[in-house]
XYZ file of C-alpha atoms in Angstrom:
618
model
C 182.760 -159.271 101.243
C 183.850 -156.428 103.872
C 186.213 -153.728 102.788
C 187.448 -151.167 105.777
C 189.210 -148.371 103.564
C 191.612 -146.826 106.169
C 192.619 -143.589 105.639
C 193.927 -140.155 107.007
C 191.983 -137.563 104.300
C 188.763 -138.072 102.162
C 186.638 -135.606 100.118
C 184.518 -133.994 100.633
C 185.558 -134.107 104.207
C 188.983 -133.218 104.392
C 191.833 -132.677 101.877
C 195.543 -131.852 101.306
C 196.268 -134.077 98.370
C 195.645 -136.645 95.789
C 195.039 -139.208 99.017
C 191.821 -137.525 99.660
C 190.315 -137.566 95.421
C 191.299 -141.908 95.880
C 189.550 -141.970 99.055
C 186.825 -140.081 97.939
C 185.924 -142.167 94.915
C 187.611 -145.319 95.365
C 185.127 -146.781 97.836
C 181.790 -145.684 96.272
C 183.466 -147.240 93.040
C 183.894 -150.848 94.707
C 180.258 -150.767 96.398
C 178.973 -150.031 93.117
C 180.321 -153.653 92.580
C 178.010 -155.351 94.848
C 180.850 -154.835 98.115
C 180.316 -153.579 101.286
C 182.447 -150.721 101.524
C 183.115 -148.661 104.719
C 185.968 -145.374 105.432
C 187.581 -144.795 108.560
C 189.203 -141.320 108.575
C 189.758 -139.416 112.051
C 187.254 -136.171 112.885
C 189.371 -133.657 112.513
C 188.177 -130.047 113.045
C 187.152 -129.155 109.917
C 184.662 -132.021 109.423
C 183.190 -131.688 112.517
C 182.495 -127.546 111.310
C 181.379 -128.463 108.007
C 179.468 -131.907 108.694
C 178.976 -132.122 112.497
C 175.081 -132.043 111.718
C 175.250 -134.811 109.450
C 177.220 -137.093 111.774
C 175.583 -139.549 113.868
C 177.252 -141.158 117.290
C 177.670 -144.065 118.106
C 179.594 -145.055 120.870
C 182.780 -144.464 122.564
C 185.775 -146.579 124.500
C 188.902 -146.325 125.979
C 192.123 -147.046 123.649
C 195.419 -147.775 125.099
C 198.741 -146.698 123.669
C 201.307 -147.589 125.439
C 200.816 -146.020 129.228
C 198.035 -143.892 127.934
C 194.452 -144.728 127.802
C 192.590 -142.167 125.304
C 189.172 -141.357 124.848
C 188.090 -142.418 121.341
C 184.446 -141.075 120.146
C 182.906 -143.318 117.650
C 180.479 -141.479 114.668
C 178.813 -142.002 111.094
C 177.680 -140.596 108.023
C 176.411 -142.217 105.347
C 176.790 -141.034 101.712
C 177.101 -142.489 98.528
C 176.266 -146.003 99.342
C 179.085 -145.883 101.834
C 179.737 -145.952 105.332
C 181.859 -143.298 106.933
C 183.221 -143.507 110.530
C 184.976 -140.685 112.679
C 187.341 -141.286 115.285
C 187.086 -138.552 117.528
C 190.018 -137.326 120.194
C 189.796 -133.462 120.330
C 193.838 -133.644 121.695
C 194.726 -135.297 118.428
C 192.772 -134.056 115.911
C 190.765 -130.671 116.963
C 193.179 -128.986 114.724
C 193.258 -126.355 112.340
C 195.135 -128.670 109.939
C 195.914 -132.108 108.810
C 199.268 -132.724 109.494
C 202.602 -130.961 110.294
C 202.471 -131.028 113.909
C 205.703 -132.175 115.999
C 203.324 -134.871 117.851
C 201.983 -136.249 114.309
C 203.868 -139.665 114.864
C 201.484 -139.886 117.964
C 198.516 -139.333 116.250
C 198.403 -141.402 113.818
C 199.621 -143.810 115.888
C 196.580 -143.445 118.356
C 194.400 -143.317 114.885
C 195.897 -146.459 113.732
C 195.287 -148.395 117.373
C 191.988 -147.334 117.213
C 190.622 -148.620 114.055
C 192.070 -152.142 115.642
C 190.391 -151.730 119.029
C 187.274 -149.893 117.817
C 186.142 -152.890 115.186
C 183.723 -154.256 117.942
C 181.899 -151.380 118.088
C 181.041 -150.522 114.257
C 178.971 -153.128 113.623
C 181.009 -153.865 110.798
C 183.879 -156.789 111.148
C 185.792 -156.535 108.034
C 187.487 -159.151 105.592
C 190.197 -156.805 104.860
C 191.132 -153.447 105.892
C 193.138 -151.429 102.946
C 195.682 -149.120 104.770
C 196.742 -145.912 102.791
C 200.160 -144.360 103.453
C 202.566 -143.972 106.232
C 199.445 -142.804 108.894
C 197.729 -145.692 108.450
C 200.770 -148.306 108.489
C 200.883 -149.478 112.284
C 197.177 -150.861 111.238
C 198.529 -154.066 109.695
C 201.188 -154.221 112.877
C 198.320 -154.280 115.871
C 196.430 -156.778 113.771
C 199.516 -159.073 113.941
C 200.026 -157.797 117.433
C 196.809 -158.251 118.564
C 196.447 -161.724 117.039
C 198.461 -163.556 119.014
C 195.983 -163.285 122.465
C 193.064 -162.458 120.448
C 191.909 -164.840 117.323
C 189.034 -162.567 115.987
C 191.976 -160.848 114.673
C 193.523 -162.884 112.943
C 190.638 -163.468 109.947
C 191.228 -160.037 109.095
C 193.575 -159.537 105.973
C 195.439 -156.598 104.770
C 196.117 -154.459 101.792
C 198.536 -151.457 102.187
C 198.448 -148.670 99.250
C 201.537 -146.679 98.297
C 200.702 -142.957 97.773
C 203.906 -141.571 97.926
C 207.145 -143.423 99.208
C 208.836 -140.618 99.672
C 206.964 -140.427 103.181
C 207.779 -143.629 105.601
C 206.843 -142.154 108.587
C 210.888 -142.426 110.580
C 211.548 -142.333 113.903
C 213.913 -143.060 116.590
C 213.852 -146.397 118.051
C 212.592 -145.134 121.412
C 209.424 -144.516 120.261
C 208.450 -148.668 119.876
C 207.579 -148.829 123.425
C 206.923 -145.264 124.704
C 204.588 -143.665 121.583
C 203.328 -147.079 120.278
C 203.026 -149.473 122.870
C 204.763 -152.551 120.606
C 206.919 -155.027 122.098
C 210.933 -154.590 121.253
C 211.028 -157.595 119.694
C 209.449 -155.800 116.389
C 213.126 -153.735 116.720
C 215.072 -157.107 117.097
C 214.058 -159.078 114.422
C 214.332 -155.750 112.291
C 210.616 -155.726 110.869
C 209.921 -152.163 111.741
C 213.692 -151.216 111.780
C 215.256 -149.068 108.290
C 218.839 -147.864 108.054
C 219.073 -147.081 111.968
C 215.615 -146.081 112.114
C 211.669 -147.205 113.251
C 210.181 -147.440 109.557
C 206.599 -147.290 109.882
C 205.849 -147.688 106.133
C 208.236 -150.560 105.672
C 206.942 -152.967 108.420
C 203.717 -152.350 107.007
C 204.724 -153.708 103.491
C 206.710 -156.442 105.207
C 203.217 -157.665 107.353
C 200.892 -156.461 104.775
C 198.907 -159.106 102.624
C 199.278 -157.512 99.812
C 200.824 -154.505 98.343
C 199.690 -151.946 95.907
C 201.354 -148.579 93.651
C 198.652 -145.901 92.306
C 199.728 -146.935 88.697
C 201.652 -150.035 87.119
C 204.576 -147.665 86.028
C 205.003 -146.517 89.385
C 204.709 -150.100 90.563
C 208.079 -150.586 88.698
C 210.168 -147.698 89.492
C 210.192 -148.593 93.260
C 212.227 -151.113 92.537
C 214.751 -148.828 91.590
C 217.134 -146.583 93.892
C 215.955 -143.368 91.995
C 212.619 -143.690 92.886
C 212.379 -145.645 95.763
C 214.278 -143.390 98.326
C 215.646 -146.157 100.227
C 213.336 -149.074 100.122
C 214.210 -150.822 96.727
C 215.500 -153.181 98.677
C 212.014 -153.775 100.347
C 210.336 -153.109 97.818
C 212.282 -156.165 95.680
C 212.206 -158.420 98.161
C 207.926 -157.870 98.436
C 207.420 -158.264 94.559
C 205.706 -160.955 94.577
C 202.521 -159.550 96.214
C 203.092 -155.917 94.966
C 201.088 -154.833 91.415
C 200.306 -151.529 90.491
C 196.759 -149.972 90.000
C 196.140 -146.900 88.238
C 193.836 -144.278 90.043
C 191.024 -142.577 88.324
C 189.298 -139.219 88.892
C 185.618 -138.383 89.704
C 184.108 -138.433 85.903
C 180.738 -136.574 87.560
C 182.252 -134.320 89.486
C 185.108 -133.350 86.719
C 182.580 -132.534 83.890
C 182.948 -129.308 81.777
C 179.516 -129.903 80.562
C 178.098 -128.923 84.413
C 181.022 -127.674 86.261
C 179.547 -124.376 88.075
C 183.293 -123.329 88.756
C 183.202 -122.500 84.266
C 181.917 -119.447 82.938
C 180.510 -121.303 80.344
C 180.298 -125.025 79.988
C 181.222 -127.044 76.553
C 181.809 -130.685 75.522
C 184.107 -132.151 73.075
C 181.475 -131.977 70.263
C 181.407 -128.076 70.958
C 184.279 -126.131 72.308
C 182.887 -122.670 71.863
C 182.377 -122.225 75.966
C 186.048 -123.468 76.208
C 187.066 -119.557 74.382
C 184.769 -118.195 76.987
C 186.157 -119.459 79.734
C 189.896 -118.608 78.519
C 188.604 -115.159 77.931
C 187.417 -114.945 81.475
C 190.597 -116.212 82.802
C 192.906 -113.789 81.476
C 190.663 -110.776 82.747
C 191.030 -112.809 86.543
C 194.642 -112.963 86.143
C 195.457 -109.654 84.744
C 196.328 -111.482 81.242
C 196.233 -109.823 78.082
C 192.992 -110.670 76.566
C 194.322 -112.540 73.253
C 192.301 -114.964 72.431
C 194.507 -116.798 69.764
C 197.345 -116.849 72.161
C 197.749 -120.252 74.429
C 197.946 -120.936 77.632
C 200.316 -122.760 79.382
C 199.372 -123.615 83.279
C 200.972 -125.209 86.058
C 198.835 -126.089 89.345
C 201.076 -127.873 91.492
C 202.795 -128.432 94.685
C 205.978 -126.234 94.538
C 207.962 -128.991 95.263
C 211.482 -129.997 94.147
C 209.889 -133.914 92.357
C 207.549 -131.644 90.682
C 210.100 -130.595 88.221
C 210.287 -127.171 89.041
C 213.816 -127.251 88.135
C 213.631 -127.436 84.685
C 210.708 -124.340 83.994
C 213.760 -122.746 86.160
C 216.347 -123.543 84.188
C 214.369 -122.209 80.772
C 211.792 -120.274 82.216
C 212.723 -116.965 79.288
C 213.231 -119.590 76.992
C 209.608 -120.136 77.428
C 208.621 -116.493 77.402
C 209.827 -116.145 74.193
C 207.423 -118.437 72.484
C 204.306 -116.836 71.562
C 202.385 -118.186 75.064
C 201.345 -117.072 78.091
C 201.434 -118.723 81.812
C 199.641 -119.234 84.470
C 200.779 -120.630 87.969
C 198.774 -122.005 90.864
C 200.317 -123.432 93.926
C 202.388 -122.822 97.101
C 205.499 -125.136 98.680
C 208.982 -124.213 99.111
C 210.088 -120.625 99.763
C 212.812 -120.530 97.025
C 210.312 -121.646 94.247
C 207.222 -118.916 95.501
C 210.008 -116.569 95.609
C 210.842 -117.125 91.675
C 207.466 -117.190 90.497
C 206.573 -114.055 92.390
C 210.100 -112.516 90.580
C 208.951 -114.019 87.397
C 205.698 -112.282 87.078
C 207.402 -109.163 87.448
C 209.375 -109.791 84.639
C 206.430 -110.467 82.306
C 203.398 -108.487 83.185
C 200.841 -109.259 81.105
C 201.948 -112.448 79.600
C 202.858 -114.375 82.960
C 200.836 -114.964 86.551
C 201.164 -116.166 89.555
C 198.808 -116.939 92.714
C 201.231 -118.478 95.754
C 197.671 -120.414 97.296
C 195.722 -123.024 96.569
C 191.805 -121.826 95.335
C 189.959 -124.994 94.203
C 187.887 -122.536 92.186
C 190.743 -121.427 90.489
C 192.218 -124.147 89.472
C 189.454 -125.555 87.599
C 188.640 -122.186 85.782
C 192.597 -122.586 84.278
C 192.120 -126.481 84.111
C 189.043 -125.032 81.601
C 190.568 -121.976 80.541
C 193.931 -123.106 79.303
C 195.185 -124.623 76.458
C 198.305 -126.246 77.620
C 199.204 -127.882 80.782
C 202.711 -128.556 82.275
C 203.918 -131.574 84.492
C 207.444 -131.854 83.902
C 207.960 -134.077 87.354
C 211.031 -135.964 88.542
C 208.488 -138.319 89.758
C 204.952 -138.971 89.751
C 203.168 -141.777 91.367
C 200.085 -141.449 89.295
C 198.873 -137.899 88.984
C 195.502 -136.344 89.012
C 196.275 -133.318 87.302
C 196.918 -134.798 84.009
C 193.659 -136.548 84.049
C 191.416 -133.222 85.077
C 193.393 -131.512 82.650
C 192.455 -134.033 79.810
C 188.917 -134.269 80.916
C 188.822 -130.347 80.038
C 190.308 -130.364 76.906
C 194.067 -129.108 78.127
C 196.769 -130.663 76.104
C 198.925 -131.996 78.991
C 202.996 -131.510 78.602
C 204.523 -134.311 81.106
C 207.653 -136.294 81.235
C 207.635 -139.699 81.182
C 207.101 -141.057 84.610
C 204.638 -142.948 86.218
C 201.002 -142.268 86.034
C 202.003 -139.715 83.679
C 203.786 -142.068 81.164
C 200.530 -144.835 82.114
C 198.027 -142.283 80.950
C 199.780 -139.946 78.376
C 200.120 -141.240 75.077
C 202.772 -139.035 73.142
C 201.303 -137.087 69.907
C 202.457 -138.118 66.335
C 201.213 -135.823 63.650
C 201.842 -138.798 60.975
C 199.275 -140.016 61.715
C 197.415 -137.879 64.051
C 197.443 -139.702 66.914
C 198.009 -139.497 70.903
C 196.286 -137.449 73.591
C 199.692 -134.990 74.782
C 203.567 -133.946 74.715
C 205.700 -136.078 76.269
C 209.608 -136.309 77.132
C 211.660 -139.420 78.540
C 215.046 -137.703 80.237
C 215.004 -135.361 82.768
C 216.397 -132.221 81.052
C 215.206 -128.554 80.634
C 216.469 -128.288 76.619
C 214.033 -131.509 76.274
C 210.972 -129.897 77.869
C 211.725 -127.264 76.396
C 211.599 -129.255 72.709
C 208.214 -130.295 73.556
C 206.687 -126.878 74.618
C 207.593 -125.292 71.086
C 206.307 -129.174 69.440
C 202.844 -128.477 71.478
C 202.610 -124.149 70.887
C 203.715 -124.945 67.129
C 200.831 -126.619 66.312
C 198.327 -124.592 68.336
C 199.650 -121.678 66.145
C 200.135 -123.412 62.658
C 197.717 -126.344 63.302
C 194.792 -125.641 64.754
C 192.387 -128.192 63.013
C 195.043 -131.048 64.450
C 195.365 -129.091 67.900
C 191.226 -129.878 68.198
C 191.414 -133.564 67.255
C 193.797 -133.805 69.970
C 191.599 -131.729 72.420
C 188.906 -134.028 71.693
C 190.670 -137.178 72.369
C 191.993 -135.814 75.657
C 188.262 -135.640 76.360
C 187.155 -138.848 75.208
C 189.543 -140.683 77.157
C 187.990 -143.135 80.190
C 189.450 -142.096 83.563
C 186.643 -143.299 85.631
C 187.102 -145.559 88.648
C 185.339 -148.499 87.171
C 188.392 -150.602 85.982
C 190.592 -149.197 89.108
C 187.544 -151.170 91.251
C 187.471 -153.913 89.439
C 191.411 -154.641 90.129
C 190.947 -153.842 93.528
C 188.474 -156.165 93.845
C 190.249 -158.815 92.231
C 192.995 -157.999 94.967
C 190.520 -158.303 97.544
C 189.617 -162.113 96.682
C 193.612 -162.908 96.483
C 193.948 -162.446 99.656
C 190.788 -163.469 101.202
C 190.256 -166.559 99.173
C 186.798 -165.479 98.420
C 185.583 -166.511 94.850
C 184.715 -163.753 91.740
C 181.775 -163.866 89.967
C 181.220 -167.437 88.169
C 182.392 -167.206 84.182
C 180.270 -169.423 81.584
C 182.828 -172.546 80.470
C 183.017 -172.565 76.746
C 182.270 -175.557 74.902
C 184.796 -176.611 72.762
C 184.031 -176.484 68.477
C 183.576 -180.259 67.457
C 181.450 -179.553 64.086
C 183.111 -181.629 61.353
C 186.067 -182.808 63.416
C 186.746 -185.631 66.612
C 188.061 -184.217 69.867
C 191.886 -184.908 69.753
C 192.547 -187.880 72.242
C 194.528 -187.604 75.248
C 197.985 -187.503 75.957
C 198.636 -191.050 76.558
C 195.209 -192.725 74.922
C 195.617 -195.890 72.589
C 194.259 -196.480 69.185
C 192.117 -198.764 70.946
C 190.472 -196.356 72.819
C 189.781 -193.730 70.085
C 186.508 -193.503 68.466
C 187.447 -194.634 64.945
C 186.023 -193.591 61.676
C 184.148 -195.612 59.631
C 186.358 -198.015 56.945
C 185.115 -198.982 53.542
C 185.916 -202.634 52.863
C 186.716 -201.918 49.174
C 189.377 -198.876 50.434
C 192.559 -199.849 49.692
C 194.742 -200.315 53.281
C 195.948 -197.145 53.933
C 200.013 -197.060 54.162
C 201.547 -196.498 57.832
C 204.849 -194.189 58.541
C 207.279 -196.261 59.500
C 210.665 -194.520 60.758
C 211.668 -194.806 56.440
C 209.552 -191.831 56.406
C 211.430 -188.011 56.370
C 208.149 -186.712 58.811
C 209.172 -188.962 61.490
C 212.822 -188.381 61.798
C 213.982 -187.216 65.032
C 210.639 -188.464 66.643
C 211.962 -192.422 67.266
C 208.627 -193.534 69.935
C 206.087 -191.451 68.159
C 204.209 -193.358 65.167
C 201.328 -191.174 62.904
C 198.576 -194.160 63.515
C 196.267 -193.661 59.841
C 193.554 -195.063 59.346
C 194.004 -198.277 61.874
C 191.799 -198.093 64.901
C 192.359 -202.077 65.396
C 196.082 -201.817 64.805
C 197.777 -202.419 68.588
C 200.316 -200.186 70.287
C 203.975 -201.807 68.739
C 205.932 -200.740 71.976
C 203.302 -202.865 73.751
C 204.594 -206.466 72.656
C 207.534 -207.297 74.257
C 208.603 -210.214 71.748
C 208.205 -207.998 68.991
C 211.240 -206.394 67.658
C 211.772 -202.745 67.164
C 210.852 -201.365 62.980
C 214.604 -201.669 61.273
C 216.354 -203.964 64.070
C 217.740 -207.075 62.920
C 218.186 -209.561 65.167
C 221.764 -209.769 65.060
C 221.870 -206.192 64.792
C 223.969 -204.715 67.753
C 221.988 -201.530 68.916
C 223.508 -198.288 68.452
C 226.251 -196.749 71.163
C 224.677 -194.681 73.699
C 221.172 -195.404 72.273
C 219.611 -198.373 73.766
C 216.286 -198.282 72.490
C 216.354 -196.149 69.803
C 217.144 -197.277 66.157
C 218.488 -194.850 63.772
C 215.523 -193.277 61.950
C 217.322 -192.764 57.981
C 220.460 -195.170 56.364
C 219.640 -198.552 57.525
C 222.637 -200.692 56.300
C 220.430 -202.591 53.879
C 218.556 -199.563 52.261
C 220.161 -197.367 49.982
C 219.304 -193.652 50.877
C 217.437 -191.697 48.193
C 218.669 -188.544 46.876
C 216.881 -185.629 47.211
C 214.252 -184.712 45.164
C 214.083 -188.449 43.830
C 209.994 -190.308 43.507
C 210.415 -193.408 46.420
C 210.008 -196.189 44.047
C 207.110 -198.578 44.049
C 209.002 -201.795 44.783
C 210.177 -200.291 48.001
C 206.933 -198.942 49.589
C 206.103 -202.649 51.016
C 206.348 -200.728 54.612
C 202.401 -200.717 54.318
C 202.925 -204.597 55.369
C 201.578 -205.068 58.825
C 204.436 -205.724 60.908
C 202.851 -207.859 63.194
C 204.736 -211.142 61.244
C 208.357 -211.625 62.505
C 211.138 -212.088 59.625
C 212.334 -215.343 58.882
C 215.092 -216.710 57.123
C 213.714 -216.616 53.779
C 212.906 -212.871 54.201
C 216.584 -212.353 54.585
C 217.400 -214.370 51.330
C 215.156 -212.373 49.739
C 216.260 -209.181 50.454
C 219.710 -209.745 49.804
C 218.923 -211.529 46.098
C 217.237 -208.241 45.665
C 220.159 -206.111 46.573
C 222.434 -208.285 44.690
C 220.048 -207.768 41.417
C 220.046 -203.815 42.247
């Protein structure tokens, strides 16, 4: 099988977000599963400045989009046990940064045409191409497009991963024809159409093969108004092909055993260079150097679904608790502007750095002792998982990744891995902060165990490949690996006989001709009530089938018996008119248990004189 992971950012080569740790270790996780796995990500200044020497060219063609016909450069890098291509167009891409330009509808669109029209010339024809986000949506659109005048096309299926739904990739309805070159009909039928608007992200999911959410949680919430902004609807209507797959983090690269970024290094056996490297991040920060005190971080986005809100809305609630904090990140003006007031207002006990300094962050992801993610919403969340790896009690709210990968802590019984809160309010955060700082200070022997679990946990991308690939053959048809059948346990015991098999045909146990004729259930018995066609055969493997003779008559009918209103062919089980029902708890007695007779003889007269002198004596 050929995978053709689209995307827009991939580390080591380029990064903004979480996007580029999936595409990073996504695909060398698959290939480790026997699948050839390629990337296509565009060459974008900064990779061709950090990696030009590595790359290797291949080839180049013309793409067209709409009335323009682009140059498209065509190179590759391997690494990993993966193939990377670059799709080179120095007008598009030869840019100090990723994204944020007016014109970024038109590059991606020109990225996304030429992944389609650039297949022949990798060398590589995939089975499916897995699109990431709203920059890689149009992907599954031009296959469709494309398929209808060419048929290589149309082999090619399509998974499309949901990052963050918050960006669909809008547009006026101009731009169909004019940026993307797609017939109006794609407006008309409303596939790429959303509330007035082109929806890039939504005609994807609508053409995709299959759908997929960075964690099962998250999976679920799009369903929902709250989370979905917008597409519920869509997102509803495309359940049935949409499942949810939790992302992982880079276990090797995410190891404070070798991380050169620590002071000192430490596993979960020995946390000793964990007090080391706390000691070295308060002298960076301008902390007070206190080593008993904890530290609670935030390296985020400053973002409004971050939850910034709430640390707002309690933030000197916080300062007085016996902590300090630590802040990493830049966003929104109004939220740098209160974090650089805050730190101000607490010198010594609170910092702030308005950037982003990988460095950094993973001396306070080693440093600290507490870490808060108290978002609105959270796909899945790497943070958490780093965090965990280095032995920093996360504080999240449950939502998510977060609630898919943080168990909450119960001191009864000393379980969990982190603090976690369900609503969306400040007062509970703020209940969980003291809960998490109260047992650092009073608890420390607990406040280890927990450490230590957060680092034992698995967050590698083995099982996130192994549902990915089982996605993969879904669509494609192609079979997994071949699972041993297990033979079914017949010591001491037949196989039961088929629904439907006659006596006849089972394989009887021997009979003893000295055993006594074992007694059959007739519908007298209390077991068979309510089961009228079903007879418990014992012990007779030459006895035939009784519904089988037609000139037999049914156990308990008399033939002048009318049969019972609205029952045909079902005689009443208990009561017959010449039997006197036993009550309960009373021994059956021996003069009536001639129902061992074979009933293969039809009653005669003289039966029915018998019976009734018998009656008449009882």
């Amino acid at each position: 099988m050929k995978i053709l992971y689209a995307t827009s950012e991939a580390v080591p080569f380029c990064k903004t977000g979480g996007l580029a740790d999936v595409s990073g270790s996504l695909p060398a996780a698959v290939a480790a599963e026997g699948v050839q796995m390629a990337v296509v990500l565009p060459l974008y200044q900064r990779v061709r400045e950090q990696f030009g020497k590595e790359l290797e060219y291949l080839s180049y063609d013309y793409v067209n989009l709409a009335w323009r016909r682009c140059y498209c450069g065509l190179f590759r890098l391997l690494r990993d046990g993966v193939t990377y291509y670059f799709l080179d167009n120095e007008q598009y891409f030869n840019r100090r940064n990723l994204y944020g330009y007016m014109d970024d509808g038109e590059r991606f669109g020109f990225f996304s045409r030429a992944v389609v029209r650039m297949l022949p010339h990798m060398a590589f024809w995939p089975d499916v191409i897995h699109c990431n986000d709203w920059q890689t949506a149009l992907i599954p659109i031009y296959l469709k497009d494309d398929g209808v005048r060419e048929a290589r096309y149309r082999s090619i299926r399509t998974v499309m991963t949901i990052h963050n739904i918050e960006y669909q990739g809008r547009y006026g309805t101009e731009v169909v024809g004019d940026l993307f070159g797609l017939d109006h009909g794609w407006v008309d039928d409303g596939t790429i159409m959303m509330d007035g608007d082109v929806n890039l992200l939504k005609a994807s999911i609508l053409c995709t093969d299959a759908v997929t959410a960075v964690s099962p949680s998250y999976a679920e919430e799009l369903k929902y108004a709250f989370f979905a902004h917008g597409m519920e609807s869509v997102m509803r209507r495309c359940a049935y092909k949409l499942s949810g797959v939790l992302n992982g983090i880079d276990m090797k690269r995410y190891d404070p055993a070798k991380d050169k970024y620590l002071t000192a290094n430490y596993t979960a056996e020995h946390l000793a260079g964990k007090a080391k490297d706390k000691a070295e991040l308060q002298r960076m920060m301008a902390l007070r150097e206190e080593p008993d005190t904890p530290i609670l971080a935030v390296v985020s986005r400053l973002v409004p679904h971050k939850g910034l809100d709430l640390i707002k809305e309690v933030f000197h609630d916080i300062m007085e608790l016996p902590v300090q904090m630590v802040v990493l990140g830049q966003g929104d003006q109004q939220y740098q502007d209160f974090f650089a007031w805050a730190q101000t207002q607490y010198p010594g006990r609170m910092a702030v750095r308005l950037d982003y300094n990988e460095a950094l962050s993973m001396a306070i992801y080693g440093g600290a002792d507490l870490f808060l993610m108290p978002s609105k919403s959270e796909p899945c969340g790497l943070s958490q998982m780093i965090a965990m790896r280095y032995g920093t009690v996360p504080i999240v709210r449950e939502t998510g990744g977060l609630k898919d990968t943080v168990q909450p802590y119960e001191s009864w019984r000393d379980t969990g891995n982190g603090f976690t809160f369900a609503a969306y309010n400040s007062g509970d955060m703020l209940f969980v902060i003291r809960q998490a700082v109260g047992l650092y200070w009073d608890y420390g022997d607990q406040f280890r165990r927990l450490q230590q679990r957060c680092m034992a946990g698995d967050f590698s991308w083995k099982r996130s490949a192994g549902e990915y690939l089982r996605i993969y053959r879904s669509v494609t048809g192609q079979p997994g690996p071949a699972i041993p059948k297990e033979e079914p346990e017949t010591k001491g015991a037949a196989a039961p006989a088929a629904l439907g098999e006659t006596p006849a045909e089972q394989e009887a146990p021997p009979k003893k001709e000295e055993e006594p004729e074992p007694m059959s259930e007739t519908e007298d018995s209390p077991e068979m009530a309510g089961k009228p066609d079903q007879l418990k055969l014992v012990g007779k493997p030459d006895q035939p089938k009784l519904a089988a003779k037609p000139d037999q008559p049914k156990l308990g009918a008399k033939p002048d018996q009318p049969k019972l209103a609205g029952k045909p062919d079902q005689p009443k089980l208990v009561g017959k008119p010449d039997q006197p029902k036993l009550e309960e708890g009373t021994a059956q007695p021996a003069a009536k248990k001639t129902a061992a007779r074979k009933v293969t003889q039809k009653k005669g007269p003289a039966d029915q004189k018998e019976k009734s002198a018998d009656k008449a004596k009882e």
